[in-house]
Amino acid sequence: FDKSQSVFLFSLPFFIMKMIFQLTSVPSGGIMVSRDELNFYIMNLTHIEHLGIAVKSIEEALPYYEEVLGLKCYSVEEVADQKVKTAFFKVGQTKIELLEPTSEDSTIAKFIEKRGEGIHHIAFAVDGVADALAEVESKGVRLIDKAPRKGAEGLNIAFLHPKSTCSVLTELCEDPNKK
């Protein structure tokens, strides 16, 4: 720290100096400036985690993804509390998640009944779902999930309401093993 730096700092308006000194890192990897004073947080989206595609039958959809596109299904699992069976494929760092309803009253069954098979949602990987939910809610985004819950592949997940996200159902995902 030399005199030229102190001259620079003291020539800045007070509120900018205050911001510089109050910058702190948060556990989620974002940057926060005293939330009480400035309510500023930058969510750290790391990549598109997956695209969720609603299908009536994973068994009937598999030949297209495996034989036509040349992808390999690496995991099939049932998520009982969401009344859905999932199948995953990897394309680079992004996954494709096929979603088959396991009950007529599931969200996916209702989606297929109303809109037909097709893209259901986009999921972004974040470094802290709870922090990201707080941030988007503070910016007026309507939440489907107020707190993270367990999803397929053991991820912590939460959905944002499409009425607040340009009509795109958006999922935020966090791998609890990467902390």
mmCIF file of C-alpha atoms in Angstrom:
data_model
loop_
_atom_site.group_PDB
_atom_site.id
_atom_site.type_symbol
_atom_site.label_atom_id
_atom_site.label_comp_id
_atom_site.label_asym_id
_atom_site.label_seq_id
_atom_site.Cartn_x
_atom_site.Cartn_y
_atom_site.Cartn_z
ATOM 1 C CA PHE A 1 0.000 0.000 0.000
ATOM 2 C CA ASP A 2 1.649 3.269 -1.071
ATOM 3 C CA LYS A 3 0.666 6.934 -1.144
ATOM 4 C CA SER A 4 -0.626 6.804 -4.741
ATOM 5 C CA GLN A 5 -3.157 4.146 -3.717
ATOM 6 C CA SER A 6 -4.343 6.188 -0.746
ATOM 7 C CA VAL A 7 -4.838 9.262 -2.961
ATOM 8 C CA PHE A 8 -6.888 7.127 -5.351
ATOM 9 C CA LEU A 9 -9.009 5.654 -2.556
ATOM 10 C CA PHE A 10 -9.742 9.003 -0.938
ATOM 11 C CA SER A 11 -10.769 10.513 -4.254
ATOM 12 C CA LEU A 12 -13.558 7.944 -4.635
ATOM 13 C CA PRO A 13 -17.028 8.780 -3.389
ATOM 14 C CA PHE A 14 -17.645 7.384 0.092
ATOM 15 C CA PHE A 15 -20.285 4.846 -0.978
ATOM 16 C CA ILE A 16 -17.895 3.287 -3.532
ATOM 17 C CA MET A 17 -15.127 3.049 -0.918
ATOM 18 C CA LYS A 18 -17.608 1.408 1.432
ATOM 19 C CA MET A 19 -18.541 -1.159 -1.245
ATOM 20 C CA ILE A 20 -14.890 -1.980 -1.920
ATOM 21 C CA PHE A 21 -14.190 -2.632 1.758
ATOM 22 C CA GLN A 22 -17.401 -4.583 2.348
ATOM 23 C CA LEU A 23 -16.968 -7.092 -0.476
ATOM 24 C CA THR A 24 -17.000 -10.558 1.010
ATOM 25 C CA SER A 25 -17.122 -13.995 -0.512
ATOM 26 C CA VAL A 26 -20.049 -16.230 0.346
ATOM 27 C CA PRO A 27 -20.066 -20.043 0.662
ATOM 28 C CA SER A 28 -21.874 -20.396 -2.668
ATOM 29 C CA GLY A 29 -18.978 -18.817 -4.553
ATOM 30 C CA GLY A 30 -20.785 -15.602 -5.446
ATOM 31 C CA ILE A 31 -19.876 -12.099 -4.348
ATOM 32 C CA MET A 32 -21.901 -10.275 -1.744
ATOM 33 C CA VAL A 33 -21.887 -6.669 -0.710
ATOM 34 C CA SER A 34 -23.503 -6.117 2.671
ATOM 35 C CA ARG A 35 -26.961 -7.513 1.864
ATOM 36 C CA ASP A 36 -28.613 -5.258 4.458
ATOM 37 C CA GLU A 37 -27.248 -2.094 2.870
ATOM 38 C CA LEU A 38 -27.114 -2.900 -0.843
ATOM 39 C CA ASN A 39 -29.015 -6.184 -1.334
ATOM 40 C CA PHE A 40 -26.575 -7.285 -4.046
ATOM 41 C CA TYR A 41 -25.561 -10.867 -4.775
ATOM 42 C CA ILE A 42 -24.388 -12.481 -7.982
ATOM 43 C CA MET A 43 -25.577 -16.062 -8.411
ATOM 44 C CA ASN A 44 -22.903 -18.383 -9.767
ATOM 45 C CA LEU A 45 -24.440 -20.468 -12.579
ATOM 46 C CA THR A 46 -21.714 -22.921 -13.558
ATOM 47 C CA HIS A 47 -23.321 -24.657 -16.547
ATOM 48 C CA ILE A 48 -26.529 -26.096 -17.954
ATOM 49 C CA GLU A 49 -26.894 -29.174 -15.773
ATOM 50 C CA HIS A 50 -29.562 -30.844 -17.889
ATOM 51 C CA LEU A 51 -32.581 -30.486 -20.126
ATOM 52 C CA GLY A 52 -35.650 -32.291 -18.819
ATOM 53 C CA ILE A 53 -37.760 -33.953 -21.509
ATOM 54 C CA ALA A 54 -41.190 -35.377 -20.690
ATOM 55 C CA VAL A 55 -41.949 -38.716 -22.361
ATOM 56 C CA LYS A 56 -44.805 -41.170 -22.020
ATOM 57 C CA SER A 57 -42.390 -44.107 -21.975
ATOM 58 C CA ILE A 58 -38.638 -44.158 -21.444
ATOM 59 C CA GLU A 59 -38.532 -47.625 -23.008
ATOM 60 C CA GLU A 60 -40.108 -46.286 -26.212
ATOM 61 C CA ALA A 61 -37.880 -43.160 -26.250
ATOM 62 C CA LEU A 62 -34.564 -44.980 -25.678
ATOM 63 C CA PRO A 63 -34.079 -46.188 -29.288
ATOM 64 C CA TYR A 64 -34.138 -42.604 -30.594
ATOM 65 C CA TYR A 65 -31.537 -41.350 -28.114
ATOM 66 C CA GLU A 66 -29.320 -44.446 -28.317
ATOM 67 C CA GLU A 67 -29.664 -45.700 -31.901
ATOM 68 C CA VAL A 68 -30.279 -42.447 -33.785
ATOM 69 C CA LEU A 69 -28.325 -39.935 -31.699
ATOM 70 C CA GLY A 70 -25.707 -42.445 -30.519
ATOM 71 C CA LEU A 71 -26.019 -41.507 -26.843
ATOM 72 C CA LYS A 72 -25.686 -44.019 -24.034
ATOM 73 C CA CYS A 73 -28.172 -44.100 -21.179
ATOM 74 C CA TYR A 74 -26.004 -44.281 -18.065
ATOM 75 C CA SER A 75 -28.676 -44.196 -15.363
ATOM 76 C CA VAL A 76 -32.344 -44.984 -14.857
ATOM 77 C CA GLU A 77 -33.910 -44.241 -11.488
ATOM 78 C CA GLU A 78 -37.276 -43.667 -9.930
ATOM 79 C CA VAL A 79 -37.849 -40.564 -7.825
ATOM 80 C CA ALA A 80 -40.854 -41.764 -5.845
ATOM 81 C CA ASP A 81 -41.779 -38.474 -4.167
ATOM 82 C CA GLN A 82 -41.941 -36.776 -7.582
ATOM 83 C CA LYS A 83 -43.839 -39.713 -9.130
ATOM 84 C CA VAL A 84 -41.362 -39.922 -11.988
ATOM 85 C CA LYS A 85 -38.872 -42.326 -13.529
ATOM 86 C CA THR A 86 -35.765 -40.716 -15.049
ATOM 87 C CA ALA A 87 -33.182 -41.790 -17.615
ATOM 88 C CA PHE A 88 -29.957 -39.837 -18.157
ATOM 89 C CA PHE A 89 -27.672 -39.293 -21.139
ATOM 90 C CA LYS A 90 -24.563 -37.132 -21.246
ATOM 91 C CA VAL A 91 -23.701 -34.721 -24.063
ATOM 92 C CA GLY A 92 -20.445 -33.004 -23.140
ATOM 93 C CA GLN A 93 -20.952 -31.493 -19.692
ATOM 94 C CA THR A 94 -24.737 -31.294 -20.140
ATOM 95 C CA LYS A 95 -27.183 -34.096 -19.485
ATOM 96 C CA ILE A 96 -30.493 -34.977 -21.040
ATOM 97 C CA GLU A 97 -33.024 -36.244 -18.508
ATOM 98 C CA LEU A 98 -36.011 -38.183 -19.799
ATOM 99 C CA LEU A 99 -38.966 -37.939 -17.424
ATOM 100 C CA GLU A 100 -41.642 -40.650 -17.447
ATOM 101 C CA PRO A 101 -44.645 -40.287 -15.143
ATOM 102 C CA THR A 102 -45.186 -43.164 -12.715
ATOM 103 C CA SER A 103 -48.645 -41.962 -11.701
ATOM 104 C CA GLU A 104 -51.539 -40.309 -13.526
ATOM 105 C CA ASP A 105 -51.561 -37.490 -10.969
ATOM 106 C CA SER A 106 -47.867 -36.657 -11.345
ATOM 107 C CA THR A 107 -46.682 -33.288 -12.593
ATOM 108 C CA ILE A 108 -45.148 -34.927 -15.665
ATOM 109 C CA ALA A 109 -48.382 -36.792 -16.520
ATOM 110 C CA LYS A 110 -50.307 -33.519 -16.296
ATOM 111 C CA PHE A 111 -47.688 -31.773 -18.444
ATOM 112 C CA ILE A 112 -47.895 -34.464 -21.158
ATOM 113 C CA GLU A 113 -51.710 -34.410 -21.060
ATOM 114 C CA LYS A 114 -51.773 -30.621 -21.509
ATOM 115 C CA ARG A 115 -48.787 -30.034 -23.834
ATOM 116 C CA GLY A 116 -47.698 -33.430 -25.143
ATOM 117 C CA GLU A 117 -44.236 -34.942 -24.937
ATOM 118 C CA GLY A 118 -41.288 -32.590 -25.216
ATOM 119 C CA ILE A 119 -38.995 -30.235 -23.375
ATOM 120 C CA HIS A 120 -40.233 -29.804 -19.821
ATOM 121 C CA HIS A 121 -37.514 -27.713 -18.148
ATOM 122 C CA ILE A 122 -33.972 -26.402 -18.199
ATOM 123 C CA ALA A 123 -31.737 -26.975 -15.187
ATOM 124 C CA PHE A 124 -28.782 -24.814 -14.218
ATOM 125 C CA ALA A 125 -26.003 -25.946 -11.884
ATOM 126 C CA VAL A 126 -25.327 -23.459 -9.090
ATOM 127 C CA ASP A 127 -22.916 -23.316 -6.178
ATOM 128 C CA GLY A 128 -25.673 -23.056 -3.587
ATOM 129 C CA VAL A 129 -29.354 -23.620 -4.261
ATOM 130 C CA ALA A 130 -30.525 -22.002 -1.015
ATOM 131 C CA ASP A 131 -28.541 -18.807 -1.725
ATOM 132 C CA ALA A 132 -29.747 -18.755 -5.333
ATOM 133 C CA LEU A 133 -33.388 -19.147 -4.230
ATOM 134 C CA ALA A 134 -33.040 -16.257 -1.792
ATOM 135 C CA GLU A 135 -31.508 -14.109 -4.526
ATOM 136 C CA VAL A 136 -34.113 -14.768 -7.208
ATOM 137 C CA GLU A 137 -36.965 -14.384 -4.724
ATOM 138 C CA SER A 138 -35.546 -11.013 -3.638
ATOM 139 C CA LYS A 139 -35.724 -9.996 -7.293
ATOM 140 C CA GLY A 140 -39.419 -10.894 -7.525
ATOM 141 C CA VAL A 141 -39.168 -14.366 -9.056
ATOM 142 C CA ARG A 142 -41.957 -16.700 -7.968
ATOM 143 C CA LEU A 143 -40.679 -19.948 -6.450
ATOM 144 C CA ILE A 144 -42.207 -23.402 -6.753
ATOM 145 C CA ASP A 145 -39.805 -24.682 -4.091
ATOM 146 C CA LYS A 146 -39.060 -22.362 -1.151
ATOM 147 C CA ALA A 147 -36.177 -24.613 -0.067
ATOM 148 C CA PRO A 148 -33.947 -27.159 -1.816
ATOM 149 C CA ARG A 149 -35.088 -30.783 -1.923
ATOM 150 C CA LYS A 150 -33.539 -34.037 -3.125
ATOM 151 C CA GLY A 151 -33.828 -34.835 -6.810
ATOM 152 C CA ALA A 152 -32.521 -37.488 -9.179
ATOM 153 C CA GLU A 153 -28.831 -38.400 -8.927
ATOM 154 C CA GLY A 154 -28.801 -37.114 -5.332
ATOM 155 C CA LEU A 155 -28.762 -33.456 -6.399
ATOM 156 C CA ASN A 156 -30.258 -30.694 -4.293
ATOM 157 C CA ILE A 157 -32.869 -29.054 -6.512
ATOM 158 C CA ALA A 158 -35.481 -26.322 -6.583
ATOM 159 C CA PHE A 159 -37.819 -25.056 -9.294
ATOM 160 C CA LEU A 160 -38.689 -21.500 -10.279
ATOM 161 C CA HIS A 161 -42.210 -20.796 -11.512
ATOM 162 C CA PRO A 162 -42.470 -20.327 -15.300
ATOM 163 C CA LYS A 163 -44.746 -17.306 -14.818
ATOM 164 C CA SER A 164 -41.639 -15.503 -13.519
ATOM 165 C CA THR A 165 -39.083 -16.997 -15.905
ATOM 166 C CA CYS A 166 -40.307 -16.086 -19.397
ATOM 167 C CA SER A 167 -42.539 -19.192 -19.510
ATOM 168 C CA VAL A 168 -39.592 -21.580 -19.084
ATOM 169 C CA LEU A 169 -39.750 -23.931 -16.109
ATOM 170 C CA THR A 170 -36.319 -23.465 -14.535
ATOM 171 C CA GLU A 171 -34.579 -25.800 -12.119
ATOM 172 C CA LEU A 172 -31.585 -24.925 -9.980
ATOM 173 C CA CYS A 173 -29.321 -27.866 -9.080
ATOM 174 C CA GLU A 174 -26.436 -28.341 -6.698
ATOM 175 C CA ASP A 175 -24.266 -31.416 -6.302
ATOM 176 C CA PRO A 176 -23.807 -31.777 -2.523
ATOM 177 C CA ASN A 177 -20.677 -33.887 -3.129
ATOM 178 C CA LYS A 178 -18.857 -30.980 -4.817
ATOM 179 C CA LYS A 179 -18.732 -28.742 -1.746
#
